[in-house]
Amino acid sequence: MTTPVAAYAAPAAKAPLERTTIERREVGAYDVLIDIKFAGICHSDIHQVREGWGESIFPMVPGHEIAGVVSQVGPGVTRFAVGDRVGVGCMVDSCRTCEYCKAGLEQYCVEGAVMTYNAIGKDGQPTHGGYAQKIVVDENYVVRIPDGLALDKAAPLLCAGITTYSPLKHWNAGPGKKVAVVGMGGLGHLGVKIAHALGAEVTVLSQSLRKKDDGLKLGADHYHATSDPATFEQLAGSFDLILSTVSAPLDFGAYLGLLKTDGALVNVGAPEEPVSLNLFSLIGGRKTLAGSSIGGIRETQEMLDFCAEHGIGAEIELIAASEINEAYERVLASDVRYRFVIDTATI
Ligand code: NAP
Ligand code: ZN
Ligand code: ZN
């Protein structure tokens, strides 16, 4: 028996989201039913609603920054109980047997992880995300939200938090390292907080200086506008690590010029168009250009515990579900401070 659940969905590509009802599967032996309290709006939701990355599945209930409370558990569930505060991020399943799944890197599963929405689940049904009042998820893809974190400010950690934490850790951001974060939106502002908490010297590279005061308050040591060509001269050869969170194509050659020899530019932004690069910008200083996708389940739990320990939550603008379409326009205009979070009680 499926259960009807109130949700917000895009009925077709580029169409405004509207209230609807979806069916959630029966709570299986290893499933938890979560009463969703808050869902963050990630720029990836917008790319997919607009089919910017290719064909999507409609109707689509986006949302992969989910925070809520467990309201039912299947008989085989061992890790969660009714009343637990939990989160769900970008994945709800994977093969569980490949080398990456075994290593806790489910996001790189050779069969492809089952994404929280805009995917087909193992039951053959389309998956639906967090812009809804309830979700049923296998307990292995659910994480615990520590008591010290408010659920609304924790929701964006489930994608934006882990997507910045994972590469910052992998590329050793920490004391003595100069780290630049490009783009101070949803991902970027958490990247600043996390890199600062890891002990790195943090620089924000934003299109303008409009958000400079905020950036410095969030933990940045320096803040520069990329619209000013002098920035690229002044900062040439400065950074050990650059994390780009930009949702649009960038001139990566110009940013590689800001790295020290042996520095790395790690891109997590997922623009809809390809970029071109003169490879001499890598050869010169033995530089690395890398990518990174979200983070595994174990690492997501580690990130949440780290954020609780350091008092890190997202800077949010809490909205009603009826404001989602307006929020999308503001994200597209880089007018977000710094994550829209939907109060799912308003659905
Ligand atoms: P967001 O809140 O819109 O932030 C992106 C920021 O990039 C903007 O706030 C803006 O910062 C900057 N920006 C936007 N357009 C720009 C342009 N034309 N030139 C230079 N800078 C520009 O988006 P988000 O939710 O953080 O997501 C960012 C990107 O990461 C998206 O493409 C998303 O799909 C992707 N993503 C990837 C992963 C992954 O696993 N790799 C996970 C989640 C999201 P300033 O105003 O400071 O310049
Ligand atoms: Zn996301
Ligand atoms: Zn796998």
mmCIF file of C-alpha atoms and ligand atoms in Angstrom:
data_model
loop_
_atom_site.group_PDB
_atom_site.id
_atom_site.type_symbol
_atom_site.label_atom_id
_atom_site.label_comp_id
_atom_site.label_asym_id
_atom_site.label_seq_id
_atom_site.Cartn_x
_atom_site.Cartn_y
_atom_site.Cartn_z
ATOM 1 C CA MET A 1 0.000 0.000 0.000
ATOM 2 C CA THR A 2 1.429 3.340 -1.017
ATOM 3 C CA THR A 3 0.734 6.502 0.996
ATOM 4 C CA PRO A 4 -0.390 9.807 -0.549
ATOM 5 C CA VAL A 5 1.906 12.701 0.383
ATOM 6 C CA ALA A 6 1.567 16.433 -0.314
ATOM 7 C CA ALA A 7 4.410 17.756 -2.463
ATOM 8 C CA TYR A 8 5.524 20.494 -4.830
ATOM 9 C CA ALA A 9 6.371 19.325 -8.333
ATOM 10 C CA ALA A 10 7.366 20.654 -11.738
ATOM 11 C CA PRO A 11 4.818 19.077 -14.123
ATOM 12 C CA ALA A 12 7.069 19.583 -17.163
ATOM 13 C CA ALA A 13 10.467 21.000 -18.108
ATOM 14 C CA LYS A 14 10.797 24.699 -17.213
ATOM 15 C CA ALA A 15 7.205 24.778 -15.889
ATOM 16 C CA PRO A 16 6.553 26.488 -12.542
ATOM 17 C CA LEU A 17 6.335 24.159 -9.575
ATOM 18 C CA GLU A 18 2.880 23.560 -8.157
ATOM 19 C CA ARG A 19 1.238 21.703 -5.308
ATOM 20 C CA THR A 20 0.436 18.079 -6.000
ATOM 21 C CA THR A 21 0.082 14.689 -4.310
ATOM 22 C CA ILE A 22 2.569 11.870 -4.793
ATOM 23 C CA GLU A 23 2.588 8.267 -3.593
ATOM 24 C CA ARG A 24 5.351 7.066 -1.279
ATOM 25 C CA ARG A 25 6.138 3.349 -1.150
ATOM 26 C CA GLU A 26 5.155 1.186 1.808
ATOM 27 C CA VAL A 27 7.743 1.232 4.612
ATOM 28 C CA GLY A 28 9.840 -1.879 3.890
ATOM 29 C CA ALA A 29 11.819 -3.963 6.383
ATOM 30 C CA TYR A 30 14.891 -1.702 6.213
ATOM 31 C CA ASP A 31 13.128 1.577 5.506
ATOM 32 C CA VAL A 32 12.460 4.600 7.647
ATOM 33 C CA LEU A 33 9.540 6.958 7.104
ATOM 34 C CA ILE A 34 10.648 10.542 7.630
ATOM 35 C CA ASP A 35 8.369 13.487 8.341
ATOM 36 C CA ILE A 36 10.205 16.131 6.332
ATOM 37 C CA LYS A 37 10.417 19.443 8.180
ATOM 38 C CA PHE A 38 12.715 21.440 5.893
ATOM 39 C CA ALA A 39 14.102 21.105 2.369
ATOM 40 C CA GLY A 40 16.852 23.276 0.898
ATOM 41 C CA ILE A 41 16.789 24.593 -2.659
ATOM 42 C CA CYS A 42 20.000 23.629 -4.450
ATOM 43 C CA HIS A 43 20.949 25.122 -7.811
ATOM 44 C CA SER A 44 21.019 21.509 -9.059
ATOM 45 C CA ASP A 45 17.227 21.422 -8.550
ATOM 46 C CA ILE A 46 16.924 24.290 -11.013
ATOM 47 C CA HIS A 47 19.339 22.769 -13.562
ATOM 48 C CA GLN A 48 17.224 19.600 -13.544
ATOM 49 C CA VAL A 49 13.773 21.242 -13.603
ATOM 50 C CA ARG A 50 14.985 23.203 -16.641
ATOM 51 C CA GLU A 51 16.582 20.115 -18.249
ATOM 52 C CA GLY A 52 19.879 21.979 -18.348
ATOM 53 C CA TRP A 53 21.798 18.720 -17.867
ATOM 54 C CA GLY A 54 19.732 16.713 -20.365
ATOM 55 C CA GLU A 55 16.395 14.958 -20.252
ATOM 56 C CA SER A 56 14.645 14.829 -16.867
ATOM 57 C CA ILE A 57 11.738 12.765 -15.517
ATOM 58 C CA PHE A 58 8.421 14.623 -14.970
ATOM 59 C CA PRO A 59 6.487 15.327 -12.895
ATOM 60 C CA MET A 60 9.557 16.100 -10.757
ATOM 61 C CA VAL A 61 9.579 16.699 -7.014
ATOM 62 C CA PRO A 62 13.067 18.165 -6.507
ATOM 63 C CA GLY A 63 14.900 18.457 -3.207
ATOM 64 C CA HIS A 64 17.957 16.649 -1.901
ATOM 65 C CA GLU A 65 18.652 18.681 1.199
ATOM 66 C CA ILE A 66 16.186 17.004 3.520
ATOM 67 C CA ALA A 67 15.908 17.384 7.294
ATOM 68 C CA GLY A 68 13.161 15.766 9.325
ATOM 69 C CA VAL A 69 12.118 13.389 12.054
ATOM 70 C CA VAL A 70 11.647 9.614 11.849
ATOM 71 C CA SER A 71 7.976 8.702 12.256
ATOM 72 C CA GLN A 72 8.045 4.964 11.495
ATOM 73 C CA VAL A 73 10.693 2.260 11.033
ATOM 74 C CA GLY A 74 10.586 -1.110 9.301
ATOM 75 C CA PRO A 75 11.110 -4.275 11.395
ATOM 76 C CA GLY A 76 14.707 -4.740 10.191
ATOM 77 C CA VAL A 77 15.857 -1.193 10.955
ATOM 78 C CA THR A 78 18.624 -1.091 13.571
ATOM 79 C CA ARG A 79 20.147 2.380 13.292
ATOM 80 C CA PHE A 80 17.126 4.638 13.773
ATOM 81 C CA ALA A 81 14.088 4.921 16.013
ATOM 82 C CA VAL A 82 10.892 6.964 15.914
ATOM 83 C CA GLY A 83 11.646 10.548 16.941
ATOM 84 C CA ASP A 84 15.239 10.627 15.657
ATOM 85 C CA ARG A 85 16.338 13.794 13.840
ATOM 86 C CA VAL A 86 17.642 12.728 10.452
ATOM 87 C CA GLY A 87 18.742 13.914 7.051
ATOM 88 C CA VAL A 88 18.745 12.626 3.500
ATOM 89 C CA GLY A 89 20.990 14.019 0.793
ATOM 90 C CA CYS A 90 21.410 13.377 -2.919
ATOM 91 C CA MET A 91 21.339 9.552 -2.900
ATOM 92 C CA VAL A 92 18.774 7.045 -1.668
ATOM 93 C CA ASP A 93 20.391 3.798 -2.853
ATOM 94 C CA SER A 94 23.341 2.286 -4.728
ATOM 95 C CA CYS A 95 24.588 -1.211 -5.656
ATOM 96 C CA ARG A 96 26.243 -1.690 -2.217
ATOM 97 C CA THR A 97 28.740 -4.244 -3.575
ATOM 98 C CA CYS A 98 31.136 -2.412 -5.904
ATOM 99 C CA GLU A 99 34.540 -1.216 -4.695
ATOM 100 C CA TYR A 100 33.295 2.347 -4.272
ATOM 101 C CA CYS A 101 30.154 1.424 -2.345
ATOM 102 C CA LYS A 102 32.259 -0.779 -0.082
ATOM 103 C CA ALA A 103 34.655 2.107 0.478
ATOM 104 C CA GLY A 104 31.819 4.451 1.482
ATOM 105 C CA LEU A 105 32.004 6.327 -1.814
ATOM 106 C CA GLU A 106 28.468 5.488 -2.929
ATOM 107 C CA GLN A 107 28.367 8.637 -5.066
ATOM 108 C CA TYR A 108 30.866 6.955 -7.406
ATOM 109 C CA CYS A 109 29.003 3.583 -7.490
ATOM 110 C CA VAL A 110 29.878 1.783 -10.742
ATOM 111 C CA GLU A 111 26.197 1.124 -11.396
ATOM 112 C CA GLY A 112 25.350 4.729 -10.590
ATOM 113 C CA ALA A 113 23.795 5.647 -7.253
ATOM 114 C CA VAL A 114 19.999 6.055 -7.194
ATOM 115 C CA MET A 115 19.544 9.789 -6.861
ATOM 116 C CA THR A 116 16.920 11.195 -4.474
ATOM 117 C CA TYR A 117 14.808 12.554 -7.344
ATOM 118 C CA ASN A 118 14.836 12.565 -11.141
ATOM 119 C CA ALA A 119 15.943 8.909 -11.112
ATOM 120 C CA ILE A 120 14.428 5.430 -11.196
ATOM 121 C CA GLY A 121 14.516 3.530 -7.890
ATOM 122 C CA LYS A 122 15.202 -0.179 -7.493
ATOM 123 C CA ASP A 123 11.414 -0.703 -7.451
ATOM 124 C CA GLY A 124 11.264 0.646 -11.011
ATOM 125 C CA GLN A 125 9.409 3.786 -9.912
ATOM 126 C CA PRO A 126 10.621 7.373 -10.325
ATOM 127 C CA THR A 127 12.181 8.798 -7.167
ATOM 128 C CA HIS A 128 10.793 12.004 -5.651
ATOM 129 C CA GLY A 129 12.706 14.411 -3.450
ATOM 130 C CA GLY A 130 12.307 16.649 -0.462
ATOM 131 C CA TYR A 131 9.782 19.285 -1.549
ATOM 132 C CA ALA A 132 7.236 17.034 0.150
ATOM 133 C CA GLN A 133 5.931 16.247 3.618
ATOM 134 C CA LYS A 134 7.209 12.680 3.899
ATOM 135 C CA ILE A 135 9.786 10.368 2.330
ATOM 136 C CA VAL A 136 10.588 6.657 2.685
ATOM 137 C CA VAL A 137 14.306 5.822 2.545
ATOM 138 C CA ASP A 138 16.436 2.749 3.246
ATOM 139 C CA GLU A 139 18.187 3.331 6.576
ATOM 140 C CA ASN A 140 21.625 2.926 4.989
ATOM 141 C CA TYR A 141 21.107 6.178 3.085
ATOM 142 C CA VAL A 142 19.885 8.174 6.076
ATOM 143 C CA VAL A 143 22.152 10.194 8.391
ATOM 144 C CA ARG A 144 21.706 11.516 11.893
ATOM 145 C CA ILE A 145 21.450 15.259 12.537
ATOM 146 C CA PRO A 146 23.258 16.035 15.804
ATOM 147 C CA ASP A 147 21.179 17.724 18.515
ATOM 148 C CA GLY A 148 23.249 20.906 18.382
ATOM 149 C CA LEU A 149 22.156 21.667 14.804
ATOM 150 C CA ALA A 150 18.799 23.316 14.089
ATOM 151 C CA LEU A 151 16.955 21.309 11.430
ATOM 152 C CA ASP A 152 16.334 24.285 9.118
ATOM 153 C CA LYS A 153 19.983 25.362 9.092
ATOM 154 C CA ALA A 154 21.120 21.740 8.841
ATOM 155 C CA ALA A 155 19.072 20.882 5.740
ATOM 156 C CA PRO A 156 21.486 22.588 3.273
ATOM 157 C CA LEU A 157 24.395 20.656 4.776
ATOM 158 C CA LEU A 158 22.982 17.506 3.165
ATOM 159 C CA CYS A 159 24.126 18.660 -0.274
ATOM 160 C CA ALA A 160 25.898 22.026 -0.119
ATOM 161 C CA GLY A 161 27.724 21.079 3.092
ATOM 162 C CA ILE A 162 29.003 17.684 2.003
ATOM 163 C CA THR A 163 29.832 18.862 -1.532
ATOM 164 C CA THR A 164 32.270 21.412 -0.131
ATOM 165 C CA TYR A 165 33.482 19.409 2.904
ATOM 166 C CA SER A 166 34.464 16.359 0.852
ATOM 167 C CA PRO A 167 36.908 18.089 -1.557
ATOM 168 C CA LEU A 168 38.255 20.410 1.157
ATOM 169 C CA LYS A 169 39.187 17.329 3.196
ATOM 170 C CA HIS A 170 40.412 15.311 0.207
ATOM 171 C CA TRP A 171 42.699 18.155 -0.899
ATOM 172 C CA ASN A 172 43.955 18.823 2.625
ATOM 173 C CA ALA A 173 42.563 22.260 3.351
ATOM 174 C CA GLY A 174 43.905 23.101 6.804
ATOM 175 C CA PRO A 175 46.426 25.158 8.765
ATOM 176 C CA GLY A 176 49.100 26.720 6.579
ATOM 177 C CA LYS A 177 47.018 26.309 3.411
ATOM 178 C CA LYS A 178 45.707 29.190 1.339
ATOM 179 C CA VAL A 179 42.289 28.250 0.021
ATOM 180 C CA ALA A 180 40.088 30.272 -2.330
ATOM 181 C CA VAL A 181 36.378 29.671 -2.727
ATOM 182 C CA VAL A 182 34.913 30.888 -6.016
ATOM 183 C CA GLY A 183 31.232 31.923 -5.858
ATOM 184 C CA MET A 184 29.552 32.740 -2.563
ATOM 185 C CA GLY A 185 26.150 31.174 -3.027
ATOM 186 C CA GLY A 186 24.691 28.096 -1.333
ATOM 187 C CA LEU A 187 27.745 25.872 -1.708
ATOM 188 C CA GLY A 188 30.272 28.679 -1.547
ATOM 189 C CA HIS A 189 29.190 30.186 1.757
ATOM 190 C CA LEU A 190 29.382 26.774 3.432
ATOM 191 C CA GLY A 191 32.735 26.185 1.758
ATOM 192 C CA VAL A 192 33.972 29.381 3.427
ATOM 193 C CA LYS A 193 32.707 28.327 6.856
ATOM 194 C CA ILE A 194 34.084 24.797 6.581
ATOM 195 C CA ALA A 195 37.496 25.806 5.153
ATOM 196 C CA HIS A 196 37.824 28.351 7.979
ATOM 197 C CA ALA A 197 36.870 25.740 10.585
ATOM 198 C CA LEU A 198 39.480 23.387 9.100
ATOM 199 C CA GLY A 199 42.070 26.073 9.810
ATOM 200 C CA ALA A 200 42.852 27.285 6.297
ATOM 201 C CA GLU A 201 43.430 30.910 5.285
ATOM 202 C CA VAL A 202 40.331 31.591 3.233
ATOM 203 C CA THR A 203 39.788 33.967 0.327
ATOM 204 C CA VAL A 204 36.452 34.506 -1.394
ATOM 205 C CA LEU A 205 36.463 35.213 -5.126
ATOM 206 C CA SER A 206 33.037 36.623 -5.911
ATOM 207 C CA GLN A 207 31.761 38.485 -8.946
ATOM 208 C CA SER A 208 31.512 41.708 -6.931
ATOM 209 C CA LEU A 209 32.232 43.064 -3.453
ATOM 210 C CA ARG A 210 28.485 43.241 -2.598
ATOM 211 C CA LYS A 211 28.696 40.370 -0.105
ATOM 212 C CA LYS A 212 32.138 41.211 1.300
ATOM 213 C CA ASP A 213 30.971 42.010 4.846
ATOM 214 C CA ASP A 214 29.071 38.735 5.019
ATOM 215 C CA GLY A 215 32.034 36.786 3.658
ATOM 216 C CA LEU A 216 34.369 38.171 6.301
ATOM 217 C CA LYS A 217 31.791 37.405 9.020
ATOM 218 C CA LEU A 218 31.439 33.818 7.788
ATOM 219 C CA GLY A 219 35.165 33.253 8.237
ATOM 220 C CA ALA A 220 36.921 34.552 5.121
ATOM 221 C CA ASP A 221 40.237 36.326 5.671
ATOM 222 C CA HIS A 222 40.179 38.077 2.281
ATOM 223 C CA TYR A 223 37.544 38.916 -0.307
ATOM 224 C CA HIS A 224 38.083 39.948 -3.933
ATOM 225 C CA ALA A 225 35.906 40.785 -6.915
ATOM 226 C CA THR A 226 36.571 38.739 -10.049
ATOM 227 C CA SER A 227 34.982 41.493 -12.149
ATOM 228 C CA ASP A 228 38.120 43.546 -11.398
ATOM 229 C CA PRO A 229 40.968 42.412 -13.690
ATOM 230 C CA ALA A 230 43.487 43.627 -11.086
ATOM 231 C CA THR A 231 42.364 40.707 -8.864
ATOM 232 C CA PHE A 232 43.923 38.215 -11.254
ATOM 233 C CA GLU A 233 47.221 40.132 -11.356
ATOM 234 C CA GLN A 234 47.376 40.764 -7.632
ATOM 235 C CA LEU A 235 46.604 37.166 -6.632
ATOM 236 C CA ALA A 236 48.632 35.351 -9.323
ATOM 237 C CA GLY A 237 50.394 32.290 -7.885
ATOM 238 C CA SER A 238 48.801 32.664 -4.416
ATOM 239 C CA PHE A 239 46.700 29.610 -3.596
ATOM 240 C CA ASP A 240 47.300 25.988 -2.665
ATOM 241 C CA LEU A 241 43.689 25.118 -3.399
ATOM 242 C CA ILE A 242 40.825 26.765 -5.253
ATOM 243 C CA LEU A 243 37.298 25.377 -4.873
ATOM 244 C CA SER A 244 34.965 26.556 -7.619
ATOM 245 C CA THR A 245 31.271 26.405 -6.810
ATOM 246 C CA VAL A 246 30.110 28.429 -9.803
ATOM 247 C CA SER A 247 26.974 27.303 -11.628
ATOM 248 C CA ALA A 248 27.964 28.912 -14.956
ATOM 249 C CA PRO A 249 30.914 28.275 -17.301
ATOM 250 C CA LEU A 250 34.121 29.938 -16.036
ATOM 251 C CA ASP A 251 37.452 30.844 -17.595
ATOM 252 C CA PHE A 252 39.338 28.111 -15.713
ATOM 253 C CA GLY A 253 42.620 29.179 -17.325
ATOM 254 C CA ALA A 254 42.431 32.511 -15.506
ATOM 255 C CA TYR A 255 41.761 30.800 -12.157
ATOM 256 C CA LEU A 256 44.571 28.260 -12.671
ATOM 257 C CA GLY A 257 46.866 31.280 -12.887
ATOM 258 C CA LEU A 258 46.033 32.013 -9.252
ATOM 259 C CA LEU A 259 47.493 28.690 -8.048
ATOM 260 C CA LYS A 260 50.966 28.107 -6.686
ATOM 261 C CA THR A 261 53.081 25.420 -8.337
ATOM 262 C CA ASP A 262 51.500 22.038 -7.473
ATOM 263 C CA GLY A 263 48.244 23.746 -6.516
ATOM 264 C CA ALA A 264 44.858 22.283 -7.340
ATOM 265 C CA LEU A 265 41.666 23.796 -8.689
ATOM 266 C CA VAL A 266 38.753 21.579 -7.709
ATOM 267 C CA ASN A 267 35.496 22.232 -9.460
ATOM 268 C CA VAL A 268 32.138 21.259 -8.005
ATOM 269 C CA GLY A 269 29.992 23.647 -10.065
ATOM 270 C CA ALA A 270 27.929 21.866 -12.718
ATOM 271 C CA PRO A 271 27.283 24.380 -15.513
ATOM 272 C CA GLU A 272 25.055 23.419 -18.396
ATOM 273 C CA GLU A 273 27.630 24.278 -21.069
ATOM 274 C CA PRO A 274 31.130 22.864 -21.606
ATOM 275 C CA VAL A 275 34.207 25.001 -20.993
ATOM 276 C CA SER A 276 37.426 25.168 -22.980
ATOM 277 C CA LEU A 277 40.906 25.286 -21.527
ATOM 278 C CA ASN A 278 44.385 25.953 -22.860
ATOM 279 C CA LEU A 279 46.314 23.049 -21.312
ATOM 280 C CA PHE A 280 49.443 25.160 -20.929
ATOM 281 C CA SER A 281 47.724 26.677 -17.905
ATOM 282 C CA LEU A 282 48.173 23.278 -16.186
ATOM 283 C CA ILE A 283 51.603 22.328 -17.521
ATOM 284 C CA GLY A 284 53.413 25.449 -16.359
ATOM 285 C CA GLY A 285 53.104 24.968 -12.621
ATOM 286 C CA ARG A 286 52.430 21.188 -12.487
ATOM 287 C CA LYS A 287 48.874 22.089 -11.554
ATOM 288 C CA THR A 288 45.842 19.884 -11.043
ATOM 289 C CA LEU A 289 42.326 20.483 -12.309
ATOM 290 C CA ALA A 290 39.937 18.125 -10.512
ATOM 291 C CA GLY A 291 36.254 17.553 -9.883
ATOM 292 C CA SER A 292 34.270 16.205 -6.955
ATOM 293 C CA SER A 293 30.748 14.883 -6.525
ATOM 294 C CA ILE A 294 28.824 15.304 -3.256
ATOM 295 C CA GLY A 295 30.205 12.796 -0.695
ATOM 296 C CA GLY A 296 29.504 9.296 0.606
ATOM 297 C CA ILE A 297 27.094 8.438 3.406
ATOM 298 C CA ARG A 298 29.810 7.904 6.043
ATOM 299 C CA GLU A 299 31.492 11.159 5.101
ATOM 300 C CA THR A 300 28.145 12.974 5.198
ATOM 301 C CA GLN A 301 27.716 11.833 8.804
ATOM 302 C CA GLU A 302 31.302 12.924 9.550
ATOM 303 C CA MET A 303 30.543 16.345 8.021
ATOM 304 C CA LEU A 304 27.378 16.769 10.117
ATOM 305 C CA ASP A 305 29.286 15.887 13.290
ATOM 306 C CA PHE A 306 32.062 18.317 12.294
ATOM 307 C CA CYS A 307 29.513 21.089 11.648
ATOM 308 C CA ALA A 308 27.801 20.462 14.996
ATOM 309 C CA GLU A 309 31.166 20.584 16.759
ATOM 310 C CA HIS A 310 32.068 23.877 15.071
ATOM 311 C CA GLY A 311 28.605 25.438 15.228
ATOM 312 C CA ILE A 312 28.240 25.506 11.453
ATOM 313 C CA GLY A 313 24.803 25.724 9.873
ATOM 314 C CA ALA A 314 23.719 27.358 6.635
ATOM 315 C CA GLU A 315 22.706 31.020 6.446
ATOM 316 C CA ILE A 316 19.140 30.582 5.305
ATOM 317 C CA GLU A 317 16.092 32.392 4.055
ATOM 318 C CA LEU A 318 13.118 30.305 5.180
ATOM 319 C CA ILE A 319 10.287 30.364 2.628
ATOM 320 C CA ALA A 320 6.814 28.965 2.160
ATOM 321 C CA ALA A 321 6.301 26.421 -0.618
ATOM 322 C CA SER A 322 4.307 29.002 -2.589
ATOM 323 C CA GLU A 323 7.531 31.056 -2.894
ATOM 324 C CA ILE A 324 9.606 28.338 -4.583
ATOM 325 C CA ASN A 325 9.272 29.693 -8.123
ATOM 326 C CA GLU A 326 10.288 33.186 -7.025
ATOM 327 C CA ALA A 327 13.227 31.709 -5.106
ATOM 328 C CA TYR A 328 14.391 29.905 -8.269
ATOM 329 C CA GLU A 329 14.525 33.238 -10.118
ATOM 330 C CA ARG A 330 16.546 34.771 -7.315
ATOM 331 C CA VAL A 331 19.029 31.872 -7.295
ATOM 332 C CA LEU A 332 19.444 32.284 -11.057
ATOM 333 C CA ALA A 333 20.177 35.983 -10.502
ATOM 334 C CA SER A 334 22.851 35.166 -7.817
ATOM 335 C CA ASP A 335 20.492 36.877 -5.363
ATOM 336 C CA VAL A 336 20.546 34.306 -2.573
ATOM 337 C CA ARG A 337 21.758 34.862 0.988
ATOM 338 C CA TYR A 338 22.689 32.114 1.182
ATOM 339 C CA ARG A 339 20.283 29.194 0.864
ATOM 340 C CA PHE A 340 16.527 29.129 0.435
ATOM 341 C CA VAL A 341 14.948 26.528 2.697
ATOM 342 C CA ILE A 342 11.321 25.449 2.326
ATOM 343 C CA ASP A 343 9.216 25.056 5.453
ATOM 344 C CA THR A 344 7.423 21.898 4.322
ATOM 345 C CA ALA A 345 4.541 22.531 6.733
ATOM 346 C CA THR A 346 3.414 25.161 4.178
ATOM 347 C CA ILE A 347 2.985 22.582 1.392
HETATM 348 P P1 NAP B 1 24.161 29.144 -6.135
HETATM 349 O O1 NAP B 1 23.640 29.267 -4.743
HETATM 350 O O2 NAP B 1 23.428 29.742 -7.267
HETATM 351 O O3 NAP B 1 25.681 29.699 -6.089
HETATM 352 C C1 NAP B 1 26.469 29.810 -7.241
HETATM 353 C C2 NAP B 1 27.307 31.081 -7.127
HETATM 354 O O4 NAP B 1 28.162 31.140 -8.274
HETATM 355 C C3 NAP B 1 26.505 32.363 -7.183
HETATM 356 O O5 NAP B 1 25.990 32.746 -5.942
HETATM 357 C C4 NAP B 1 27.540 33.347 -7.677
HETATM 358 O O6 NAP B 1 28.363 33.742 -6.585
HETATM 359 C C5 NAP B 1 28.403 32.489 -8.604
HETATM 360 N N1 NAP B 1 28.034 32.697 -10.026
HETATM 361 C C6 NAP B 1 26.826 32.496 -10.593
HETATM 362 N N2 NAP B 1 26.868 32.794 -11.911
HETATM 363 C C7 NAP B 1 28.135 33.185 -12.162
HETATM 364 C C8 NAP B 1 28.813 33.606 -13.324
HETATM 365 N N3 NAP B 1 28.183 33.691 -14.519
HETATM 366 N N4 NAP B 1 30.133 33.911 -13.237
HETATM 367 C C9 NAP B 1 30.783 33.838 -12.049
HETATM 368 N N5 NAP B 1 30.175 33.454 -10.911
HETATM 369 C C10 NAP B 1 28.881 33.121 -10.966
HETATM 370 O O7 NAP B 1 24.337 27.603 -6.525
HETATM 371 P P2 NAP B 1 24.720 26.363 -5.598
HETATM 372 O O8 NAP B 1 23.479 25.694 -5.152
HETATM 373 O O9 NAP B 1 25.744 26.776 -4.644
HETATM 374 O O10 NAP B 1 25.358 25.369 -6.695
HETATM 375 C C11 NAP B 1 26.499 25.776 -7.433
HETATM 376 C C12 NAP B 1 26.784 24.787 -8.544
HETATM 377 O O11 NAP B 1 27.226 23.561 -7.972
HETATM 378 C C13 NAP B 1 25.567 24.428 -9.405
HETATM 379 O O12 NAP B 1 25.979 24.288 -10.752
HETATM 380 C C14 NAP B 1 25.140 23.093 -8.836
HETATM 381 O O13 NAP B 1 24.422 22.317 -9.753
HETATM 382 C C15 NAP B 1 26.472 22.490 -8.521
HETATM 383 N N6 NAP B 1 26.468 21.408 -7.542
HETATM 384 C C16 NAP B 1 27.363 20.416 -7.709
HETATM 385 C C17 NAP B 1 27.457 19.401 -6.786
HETATM 386 C C18 NAP B 1 28.491 18.340 -6.925
HETATM 387 O O14 NAP B 1 28.323 17.273 -6.342
HETATM 388 N N7 NAP B 1 29.572 18.568 -7.636
HETATM 389 C C19 NAP B 1 26.579 19.389 -5.690
HETATM 390 C C20 NAP B 1 25.685 20.437 -5.529
HETATM 391 C C21 NAP B 1 25.631 21.456 -6.461
HETATM 392 P P3 NAP B 1 28.870 35.263 -6.427
HETATM 393 O O15 NAP B 1 27.614 36.090 -6.402
HETATM 394 O O16 NAP B 1 29.592 35.232 -5.142
HETATM 395 O O17 NAP B 1 29.744 35.565 -7.593
HETATM 396 ZN ZN ZN B 2 22.514 19.866 -4.428
HETATM 397 ZN ZN ZN B 3 28.179 0.471 -6.033
#
